[in-house]
Short mmCIF file of N, CA and C in Angstrom, two decimals:
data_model
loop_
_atom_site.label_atom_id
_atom_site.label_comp_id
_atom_site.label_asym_id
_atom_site.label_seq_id
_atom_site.Cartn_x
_atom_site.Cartn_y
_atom_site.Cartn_z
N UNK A 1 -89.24 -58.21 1.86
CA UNK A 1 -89.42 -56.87 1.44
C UNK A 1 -89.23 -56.77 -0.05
N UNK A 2 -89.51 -55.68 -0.30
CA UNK A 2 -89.99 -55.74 -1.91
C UNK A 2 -88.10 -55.05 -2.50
N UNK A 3 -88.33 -54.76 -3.53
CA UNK A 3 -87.09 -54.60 -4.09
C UNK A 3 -86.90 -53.08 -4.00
N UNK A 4 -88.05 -52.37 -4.29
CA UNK A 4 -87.91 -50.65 -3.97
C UNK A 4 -87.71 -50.16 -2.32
N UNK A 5 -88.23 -51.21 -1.99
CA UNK A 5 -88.04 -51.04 -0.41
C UNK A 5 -86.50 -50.93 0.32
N UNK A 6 -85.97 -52.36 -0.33
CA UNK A 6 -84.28 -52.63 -0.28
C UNK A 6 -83.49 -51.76 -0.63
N UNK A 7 -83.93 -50.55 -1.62
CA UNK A 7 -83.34 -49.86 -2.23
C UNK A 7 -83.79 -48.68 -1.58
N UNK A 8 -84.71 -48.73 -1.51
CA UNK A 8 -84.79 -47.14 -0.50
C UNK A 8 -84.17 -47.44 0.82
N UNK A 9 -84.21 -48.74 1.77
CA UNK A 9 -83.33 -48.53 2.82
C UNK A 9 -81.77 -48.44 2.48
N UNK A 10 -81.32 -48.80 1.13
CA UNK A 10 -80.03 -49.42 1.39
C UNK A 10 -79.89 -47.71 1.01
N UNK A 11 -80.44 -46.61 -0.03
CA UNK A 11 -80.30 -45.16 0.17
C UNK A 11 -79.72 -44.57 1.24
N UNK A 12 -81.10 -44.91 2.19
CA UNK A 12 -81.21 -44.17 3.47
C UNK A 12 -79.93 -44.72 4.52
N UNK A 13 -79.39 -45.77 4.38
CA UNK A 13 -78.45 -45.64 4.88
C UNK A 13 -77.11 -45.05 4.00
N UNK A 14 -77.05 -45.26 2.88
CA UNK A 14 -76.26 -44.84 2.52
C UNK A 14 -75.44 -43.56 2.35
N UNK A 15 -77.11 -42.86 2.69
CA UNK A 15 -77.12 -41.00 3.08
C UNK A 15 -76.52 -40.99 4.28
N UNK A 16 -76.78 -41.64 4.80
CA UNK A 16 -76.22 -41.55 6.86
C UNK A 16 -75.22 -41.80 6.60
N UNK A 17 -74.71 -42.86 6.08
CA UNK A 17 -73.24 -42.98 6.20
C UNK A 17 -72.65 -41.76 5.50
N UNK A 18 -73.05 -41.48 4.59
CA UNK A 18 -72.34 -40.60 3.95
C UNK A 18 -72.39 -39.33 4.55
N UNK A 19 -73.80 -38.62 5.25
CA UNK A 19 -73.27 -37.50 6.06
C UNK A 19 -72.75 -37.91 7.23
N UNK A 20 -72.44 -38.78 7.79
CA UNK A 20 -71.56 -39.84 8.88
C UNK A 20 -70.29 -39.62 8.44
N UNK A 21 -69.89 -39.49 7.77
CA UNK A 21 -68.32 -39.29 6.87
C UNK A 21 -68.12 -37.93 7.27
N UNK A 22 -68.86 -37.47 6.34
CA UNK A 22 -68.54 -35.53 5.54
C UNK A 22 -68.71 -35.26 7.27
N UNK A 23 -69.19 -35.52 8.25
CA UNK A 23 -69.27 -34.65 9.38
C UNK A 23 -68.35 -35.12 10.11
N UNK A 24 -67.90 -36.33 10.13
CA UNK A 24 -66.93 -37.01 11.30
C UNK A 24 -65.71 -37.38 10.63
N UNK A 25 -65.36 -38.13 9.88
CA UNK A 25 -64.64 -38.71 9.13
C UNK A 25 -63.33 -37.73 8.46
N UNK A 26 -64.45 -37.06 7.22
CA UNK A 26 -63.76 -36.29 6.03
C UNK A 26 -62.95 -35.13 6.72
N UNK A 27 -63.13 -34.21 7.59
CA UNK A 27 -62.34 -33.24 8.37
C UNK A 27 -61.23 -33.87 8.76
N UNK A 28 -61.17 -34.47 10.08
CA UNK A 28 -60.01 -34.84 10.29
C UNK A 28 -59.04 -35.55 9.56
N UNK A 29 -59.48 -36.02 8.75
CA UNK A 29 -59.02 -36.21 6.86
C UNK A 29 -58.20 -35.83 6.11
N UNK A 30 -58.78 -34.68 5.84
CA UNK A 30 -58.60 -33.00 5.02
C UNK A 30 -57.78 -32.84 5.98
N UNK A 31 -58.11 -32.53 7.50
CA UNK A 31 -56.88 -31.77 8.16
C UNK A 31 -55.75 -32.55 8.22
N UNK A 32 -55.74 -33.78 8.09
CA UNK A 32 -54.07 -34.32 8.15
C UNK A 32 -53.83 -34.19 6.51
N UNK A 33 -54.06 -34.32 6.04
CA UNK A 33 -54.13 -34.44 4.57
C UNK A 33 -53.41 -32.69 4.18
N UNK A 34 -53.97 -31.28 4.68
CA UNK A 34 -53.35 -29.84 4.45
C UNK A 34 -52.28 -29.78 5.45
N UNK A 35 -52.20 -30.60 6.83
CA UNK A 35 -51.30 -30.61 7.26
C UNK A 35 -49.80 -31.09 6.90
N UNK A 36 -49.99 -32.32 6.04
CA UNK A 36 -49.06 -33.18 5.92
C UNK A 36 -48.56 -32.25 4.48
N UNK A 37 -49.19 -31.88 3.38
CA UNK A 37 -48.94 -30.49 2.36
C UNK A 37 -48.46 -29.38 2.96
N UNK A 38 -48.96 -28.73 4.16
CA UNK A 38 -48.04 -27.56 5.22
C UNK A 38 -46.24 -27.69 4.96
N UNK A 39 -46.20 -29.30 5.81
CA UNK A 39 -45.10 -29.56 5.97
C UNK A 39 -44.30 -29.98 5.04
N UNK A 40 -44.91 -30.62 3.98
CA UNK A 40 -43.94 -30.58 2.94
C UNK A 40 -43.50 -29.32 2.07
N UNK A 41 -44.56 -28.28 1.97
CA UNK A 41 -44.26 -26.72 1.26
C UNK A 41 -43.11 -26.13 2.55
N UNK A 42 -43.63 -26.43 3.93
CA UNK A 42 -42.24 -25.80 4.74
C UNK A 42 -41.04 -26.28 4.47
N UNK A 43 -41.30 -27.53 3.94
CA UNK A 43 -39.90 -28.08 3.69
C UNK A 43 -38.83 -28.28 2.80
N UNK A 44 -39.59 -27.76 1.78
CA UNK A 44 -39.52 -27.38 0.15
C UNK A 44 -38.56 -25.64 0.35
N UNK A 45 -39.50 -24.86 1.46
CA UNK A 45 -39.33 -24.12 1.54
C UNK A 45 -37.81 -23.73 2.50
N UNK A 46 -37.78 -24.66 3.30
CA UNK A 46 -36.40 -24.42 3.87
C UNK A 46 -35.33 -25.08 3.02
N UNK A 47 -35.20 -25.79 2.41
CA UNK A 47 -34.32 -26.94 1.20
C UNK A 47 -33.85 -25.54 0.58
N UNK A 48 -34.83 -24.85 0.29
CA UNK A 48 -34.36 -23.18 -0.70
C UNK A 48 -33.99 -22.51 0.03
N UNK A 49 -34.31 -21.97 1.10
CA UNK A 49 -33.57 -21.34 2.26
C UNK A 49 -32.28 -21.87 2.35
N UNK A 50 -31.76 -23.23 2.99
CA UNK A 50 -30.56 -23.70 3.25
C UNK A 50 -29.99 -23.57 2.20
N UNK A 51 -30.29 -24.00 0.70
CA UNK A 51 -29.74 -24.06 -0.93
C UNK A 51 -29.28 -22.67 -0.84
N UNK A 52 -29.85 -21.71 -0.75
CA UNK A 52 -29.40 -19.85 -0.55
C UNK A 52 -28.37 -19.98 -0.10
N UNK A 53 -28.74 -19.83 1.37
CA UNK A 53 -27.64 -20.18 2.37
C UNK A 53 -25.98 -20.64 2.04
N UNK A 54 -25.99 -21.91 1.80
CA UNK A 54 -25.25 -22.82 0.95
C UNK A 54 -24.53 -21.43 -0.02
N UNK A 55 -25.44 -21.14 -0.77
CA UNK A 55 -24.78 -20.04 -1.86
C UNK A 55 -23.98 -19.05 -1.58
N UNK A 56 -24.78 -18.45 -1.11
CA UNK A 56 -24.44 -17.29 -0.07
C UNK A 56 -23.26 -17.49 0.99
N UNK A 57 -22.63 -18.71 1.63
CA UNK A 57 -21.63 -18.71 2.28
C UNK A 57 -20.59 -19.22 1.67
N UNK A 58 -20.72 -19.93 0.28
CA UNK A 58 -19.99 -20.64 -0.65
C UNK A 58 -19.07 -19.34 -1.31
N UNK A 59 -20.10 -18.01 -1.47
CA UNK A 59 -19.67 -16.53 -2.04
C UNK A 59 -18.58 -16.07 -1.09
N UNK A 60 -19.05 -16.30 0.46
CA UNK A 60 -18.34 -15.68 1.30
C UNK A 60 -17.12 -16.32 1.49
N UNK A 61 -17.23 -17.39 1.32
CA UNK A 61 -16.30 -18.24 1.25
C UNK A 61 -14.48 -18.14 0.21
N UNK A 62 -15.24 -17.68 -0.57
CA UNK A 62 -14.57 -17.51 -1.69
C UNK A 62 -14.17 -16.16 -1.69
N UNK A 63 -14.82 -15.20 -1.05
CA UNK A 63 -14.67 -13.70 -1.11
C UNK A 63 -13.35 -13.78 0.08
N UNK A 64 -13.51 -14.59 0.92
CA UNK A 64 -12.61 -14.82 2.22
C UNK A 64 -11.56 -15.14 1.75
N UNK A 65 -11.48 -16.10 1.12
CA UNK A 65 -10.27 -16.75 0.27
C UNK A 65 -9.34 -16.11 -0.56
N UNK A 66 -10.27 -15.57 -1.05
CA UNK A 66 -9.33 -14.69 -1.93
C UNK A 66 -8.68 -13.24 -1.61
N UNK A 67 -9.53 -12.91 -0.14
CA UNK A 67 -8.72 -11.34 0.42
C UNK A 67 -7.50 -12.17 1.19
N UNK A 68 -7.59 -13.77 1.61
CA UNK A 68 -6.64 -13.96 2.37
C UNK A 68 -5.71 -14.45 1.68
N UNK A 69 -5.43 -14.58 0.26
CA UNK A 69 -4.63 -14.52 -0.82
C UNK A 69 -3.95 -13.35 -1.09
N UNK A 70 -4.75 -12.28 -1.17
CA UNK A 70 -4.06 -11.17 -1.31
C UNK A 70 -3.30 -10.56 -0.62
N UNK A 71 -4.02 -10.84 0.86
CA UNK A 71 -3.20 -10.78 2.08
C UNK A 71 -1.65 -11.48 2.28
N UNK A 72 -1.92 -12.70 1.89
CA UNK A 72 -0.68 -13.57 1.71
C UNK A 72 0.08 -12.67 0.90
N UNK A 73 -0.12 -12.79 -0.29
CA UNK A 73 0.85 -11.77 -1.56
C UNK A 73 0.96 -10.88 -1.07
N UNK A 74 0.66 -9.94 -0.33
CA UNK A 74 0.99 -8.26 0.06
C UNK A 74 2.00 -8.82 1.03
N UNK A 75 1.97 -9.97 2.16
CA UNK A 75 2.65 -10.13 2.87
C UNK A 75 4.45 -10.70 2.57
N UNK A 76 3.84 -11.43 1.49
CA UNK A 76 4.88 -12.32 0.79
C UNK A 76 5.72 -10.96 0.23
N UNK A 77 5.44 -10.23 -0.43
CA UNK A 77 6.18 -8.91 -1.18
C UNK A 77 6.57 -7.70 0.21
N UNK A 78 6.01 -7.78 0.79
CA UNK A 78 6.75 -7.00 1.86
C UNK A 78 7.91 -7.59 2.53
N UNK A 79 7.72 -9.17 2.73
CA UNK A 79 8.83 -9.79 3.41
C UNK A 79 9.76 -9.99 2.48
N UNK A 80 9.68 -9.59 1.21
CA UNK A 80 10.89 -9.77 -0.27
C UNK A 80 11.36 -8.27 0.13
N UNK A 81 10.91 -7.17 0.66
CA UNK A 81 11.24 -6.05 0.46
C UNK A 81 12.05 -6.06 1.71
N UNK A 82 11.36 -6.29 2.73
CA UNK A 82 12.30 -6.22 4.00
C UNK A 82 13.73 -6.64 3.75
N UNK A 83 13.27 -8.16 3.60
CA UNK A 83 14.54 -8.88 3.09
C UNK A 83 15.63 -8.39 2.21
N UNK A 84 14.88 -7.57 1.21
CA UNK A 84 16.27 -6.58 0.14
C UNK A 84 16.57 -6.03 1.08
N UNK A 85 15.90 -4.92 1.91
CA UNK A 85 16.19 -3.89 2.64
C UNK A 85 17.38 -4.25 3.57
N UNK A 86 17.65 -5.43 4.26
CA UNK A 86 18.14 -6.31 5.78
C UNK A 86 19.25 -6.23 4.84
N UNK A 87 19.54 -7.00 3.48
CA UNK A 87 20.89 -7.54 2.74
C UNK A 87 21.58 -5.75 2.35
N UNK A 88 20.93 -5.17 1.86
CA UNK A 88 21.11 -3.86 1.33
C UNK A 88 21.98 -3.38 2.57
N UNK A 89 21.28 -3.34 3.92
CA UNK A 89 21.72 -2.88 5.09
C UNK A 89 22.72 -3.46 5.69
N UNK A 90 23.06 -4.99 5.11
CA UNK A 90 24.17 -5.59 5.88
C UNK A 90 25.17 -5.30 4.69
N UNK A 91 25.00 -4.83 2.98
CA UNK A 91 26.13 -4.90 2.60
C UNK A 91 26.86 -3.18 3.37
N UNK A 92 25.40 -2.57 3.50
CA UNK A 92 26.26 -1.49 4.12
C UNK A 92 26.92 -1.38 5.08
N UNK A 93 26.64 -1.98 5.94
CA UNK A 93 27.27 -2.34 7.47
C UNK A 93 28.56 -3.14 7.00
N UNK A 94 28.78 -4.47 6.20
CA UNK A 94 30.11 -4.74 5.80
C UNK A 94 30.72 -3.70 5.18
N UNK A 95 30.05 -2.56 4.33
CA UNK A 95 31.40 -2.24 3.27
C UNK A 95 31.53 -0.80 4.45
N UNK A 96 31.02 -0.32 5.05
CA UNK A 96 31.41 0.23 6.10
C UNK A 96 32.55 -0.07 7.46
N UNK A 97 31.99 -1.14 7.70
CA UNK A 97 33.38 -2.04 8.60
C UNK A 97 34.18 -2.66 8.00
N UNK A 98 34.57 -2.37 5.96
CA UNK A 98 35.52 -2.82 5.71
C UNK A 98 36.45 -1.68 5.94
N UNK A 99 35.78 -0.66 5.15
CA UNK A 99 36.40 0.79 5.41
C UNK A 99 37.10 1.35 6.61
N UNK A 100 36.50 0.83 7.34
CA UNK A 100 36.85 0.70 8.85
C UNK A 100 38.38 0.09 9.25
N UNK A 101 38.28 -1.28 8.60
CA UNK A 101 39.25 -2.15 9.08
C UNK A 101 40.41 -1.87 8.30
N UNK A 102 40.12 -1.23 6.84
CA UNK A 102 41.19 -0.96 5.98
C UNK A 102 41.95 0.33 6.55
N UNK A 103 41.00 1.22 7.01
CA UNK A 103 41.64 2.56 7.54
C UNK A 103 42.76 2.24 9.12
N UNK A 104 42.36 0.99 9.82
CA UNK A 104 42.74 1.20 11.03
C UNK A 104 44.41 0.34 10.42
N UNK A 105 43.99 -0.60 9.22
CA UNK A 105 45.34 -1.07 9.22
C UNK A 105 46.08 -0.54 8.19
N UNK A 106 45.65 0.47 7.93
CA UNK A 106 46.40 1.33 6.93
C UNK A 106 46.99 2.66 7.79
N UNK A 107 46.44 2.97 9.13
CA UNK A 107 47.18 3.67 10.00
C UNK A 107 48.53 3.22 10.90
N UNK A 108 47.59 1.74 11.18
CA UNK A 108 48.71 0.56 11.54
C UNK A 108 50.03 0.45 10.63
N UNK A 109 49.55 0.23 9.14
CA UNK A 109 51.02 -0.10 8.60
C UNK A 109 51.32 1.56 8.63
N UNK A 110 50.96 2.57 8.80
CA UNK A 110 52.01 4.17 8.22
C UNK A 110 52.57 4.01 10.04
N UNK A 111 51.80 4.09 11.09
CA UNK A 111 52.81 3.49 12.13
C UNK A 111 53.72 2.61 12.41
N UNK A 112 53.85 1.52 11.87
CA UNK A 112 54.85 0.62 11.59
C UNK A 112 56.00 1.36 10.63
N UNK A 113 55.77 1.81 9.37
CA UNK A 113 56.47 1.98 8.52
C UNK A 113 57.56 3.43 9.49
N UNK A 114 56.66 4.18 10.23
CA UNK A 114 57.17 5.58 10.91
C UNK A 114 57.78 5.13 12.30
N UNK A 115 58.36 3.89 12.44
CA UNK A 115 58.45 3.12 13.75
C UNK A 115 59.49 2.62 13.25
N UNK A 116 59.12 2.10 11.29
CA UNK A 116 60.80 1.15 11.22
C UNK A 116 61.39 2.66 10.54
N UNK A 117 61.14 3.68 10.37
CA UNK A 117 61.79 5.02 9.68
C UNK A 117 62.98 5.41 10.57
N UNK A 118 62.17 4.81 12.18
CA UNK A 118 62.84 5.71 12.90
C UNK A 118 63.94 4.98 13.45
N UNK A 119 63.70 3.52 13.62
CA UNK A 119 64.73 2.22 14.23
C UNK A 119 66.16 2.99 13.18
N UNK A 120 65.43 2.89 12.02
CA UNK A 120 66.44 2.77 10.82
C UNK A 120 67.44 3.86 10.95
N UNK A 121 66.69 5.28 11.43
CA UNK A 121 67.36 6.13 11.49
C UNK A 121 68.51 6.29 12.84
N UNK A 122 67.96 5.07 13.84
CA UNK A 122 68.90 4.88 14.93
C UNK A 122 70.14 3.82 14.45
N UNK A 123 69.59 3.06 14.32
CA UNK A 123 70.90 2.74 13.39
C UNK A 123 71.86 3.11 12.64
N UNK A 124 71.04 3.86 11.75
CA UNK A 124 72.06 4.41 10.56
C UNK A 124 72.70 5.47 11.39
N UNK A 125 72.46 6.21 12.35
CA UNK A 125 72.98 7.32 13.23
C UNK A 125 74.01 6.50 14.06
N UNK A 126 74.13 5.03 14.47
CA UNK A 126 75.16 4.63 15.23
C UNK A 126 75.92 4.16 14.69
N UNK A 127 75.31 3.25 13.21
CA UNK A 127 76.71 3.08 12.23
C UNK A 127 77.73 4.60 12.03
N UNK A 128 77.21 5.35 11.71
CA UNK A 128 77.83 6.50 11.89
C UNK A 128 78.44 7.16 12.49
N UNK A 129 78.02 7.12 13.91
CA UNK A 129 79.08 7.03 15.18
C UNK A 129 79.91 5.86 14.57
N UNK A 130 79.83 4.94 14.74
CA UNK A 130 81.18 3.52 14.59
C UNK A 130 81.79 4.09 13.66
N UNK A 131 80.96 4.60 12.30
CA UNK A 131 82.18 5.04 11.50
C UNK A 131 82.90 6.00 11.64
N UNK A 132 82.23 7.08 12.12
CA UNK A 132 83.33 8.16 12.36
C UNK A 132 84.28 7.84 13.26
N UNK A 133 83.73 7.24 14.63
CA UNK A 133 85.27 6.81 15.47
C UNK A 133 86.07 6.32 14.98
N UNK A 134 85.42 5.21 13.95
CA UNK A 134 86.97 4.40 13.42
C UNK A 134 87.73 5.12 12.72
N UNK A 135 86.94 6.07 11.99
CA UNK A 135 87.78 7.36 11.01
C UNK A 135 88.62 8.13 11.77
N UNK A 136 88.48 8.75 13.42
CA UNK A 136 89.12 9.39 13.77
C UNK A 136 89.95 8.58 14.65
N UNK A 137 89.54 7.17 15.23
CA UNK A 137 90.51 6.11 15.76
C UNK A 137 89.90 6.72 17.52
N UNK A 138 89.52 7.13 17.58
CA UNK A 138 88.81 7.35 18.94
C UNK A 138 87.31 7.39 19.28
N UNK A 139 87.00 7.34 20.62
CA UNK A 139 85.59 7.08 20.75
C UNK A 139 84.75 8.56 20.87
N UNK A 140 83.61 8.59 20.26
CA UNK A 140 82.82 9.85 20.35
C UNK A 140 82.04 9.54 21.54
N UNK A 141 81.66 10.48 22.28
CA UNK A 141 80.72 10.60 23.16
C UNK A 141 79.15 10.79 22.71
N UNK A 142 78.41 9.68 22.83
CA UNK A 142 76.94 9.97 22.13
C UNK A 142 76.14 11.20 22.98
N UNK A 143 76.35 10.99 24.54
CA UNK A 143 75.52 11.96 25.44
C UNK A 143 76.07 13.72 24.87
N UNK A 144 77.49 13.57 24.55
CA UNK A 144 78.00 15.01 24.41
C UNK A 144 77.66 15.84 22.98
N UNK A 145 77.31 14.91 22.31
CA UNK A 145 76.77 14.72 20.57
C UNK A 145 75.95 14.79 20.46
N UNK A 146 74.75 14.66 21.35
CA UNK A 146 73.53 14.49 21.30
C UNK A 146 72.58 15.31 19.99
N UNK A 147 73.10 16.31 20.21
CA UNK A 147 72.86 17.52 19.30
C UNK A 147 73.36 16.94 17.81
N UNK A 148 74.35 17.12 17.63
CA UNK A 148 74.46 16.32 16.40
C UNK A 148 74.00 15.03 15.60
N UNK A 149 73.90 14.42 16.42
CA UNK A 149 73.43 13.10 16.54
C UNK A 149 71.83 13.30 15.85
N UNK A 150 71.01 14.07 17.17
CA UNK A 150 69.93 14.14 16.57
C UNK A 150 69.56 15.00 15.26
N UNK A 151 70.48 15.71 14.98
CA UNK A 151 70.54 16.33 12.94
C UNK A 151 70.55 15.90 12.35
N UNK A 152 71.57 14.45 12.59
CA UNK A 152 72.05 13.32 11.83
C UNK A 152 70.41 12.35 11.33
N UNK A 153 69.87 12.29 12.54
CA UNK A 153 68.56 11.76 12.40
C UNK A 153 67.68 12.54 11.53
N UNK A 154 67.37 13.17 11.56
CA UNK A 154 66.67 14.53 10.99
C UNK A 154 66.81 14.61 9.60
N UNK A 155 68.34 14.46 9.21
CA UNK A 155 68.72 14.51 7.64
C UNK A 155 68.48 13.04 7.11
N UNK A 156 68.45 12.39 8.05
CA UNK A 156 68.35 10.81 7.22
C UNK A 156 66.74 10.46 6.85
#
């Protein structure tokens, strides 16, 4: 065959193949080809989504943190206040039950003291009997004296 001949068949196939391509070939091509670009823009696109995300709970995060700081400190200063309040309340409760204990033994000692007033005054009322008997050399009757006796107490 001649040389224009070779060249017009090797054309004519070359057209076939080539709309042999563009009709069969090149599509399913292109479609994996926009598909496989789909999935990488979705994925681009969620990377920024999650990156947000990420942000956005990193904020909350920190917004959390820090009310539960404050929380702490409001808590921490109330339990300093209680705590004054509890000591405040126990010095009152001691200096109250000192008052207490001072009054009961300060009734205690004026009863004691009005207990030895009175021993004293029995005594000093029987030395007195002893002395007067010995002064008059005879015995007094305490039951018949009684009366006197108890003046004797009275003035002492």
């Amino acid at each position: 065959m001649n040389l224009n001949a070779t060249l017009f068949v090797q054309c004519g196939v070359f057209f076939i193949l080539a709309v042999f391509t563009m009709k069969f070939v090149w599509p399913p091509l292109m479609g994996a080809l926009d598909e496989r670009a789909k999935k990488i823009a979705d994925g681009l696109a969620a990377a920024d989504k999650a990156r947000q995300t990420l942000q956005d709970g990193a904020k909350e995060a920190q917004a959390a943190l820090n009310s539960a700081r404050e929380e702490g400190q409001k808590q921490i200063i109330n339990a300093e206040k209680r705590a004054a309040l509890i000591v405040d309340e126990a010095k009152n409760t001691a200096a109250a039950e000192a008052a207490r204990i001072i009054a009961a033994a300060q009734a205690d000692a004026e009863n004691q003291v009005t207990k030895a007033r009175e021993e004293l005054r029995d005594q000093v009322a029987t030395l007195a009997v002893k002395g007067a008997e010995q002064i008059l050399k005879r015995e007094v009757n305490a039951s018949a004296h009684a009366d006197l006796l108890n003046q004797l107490k009275t003035e002492l």
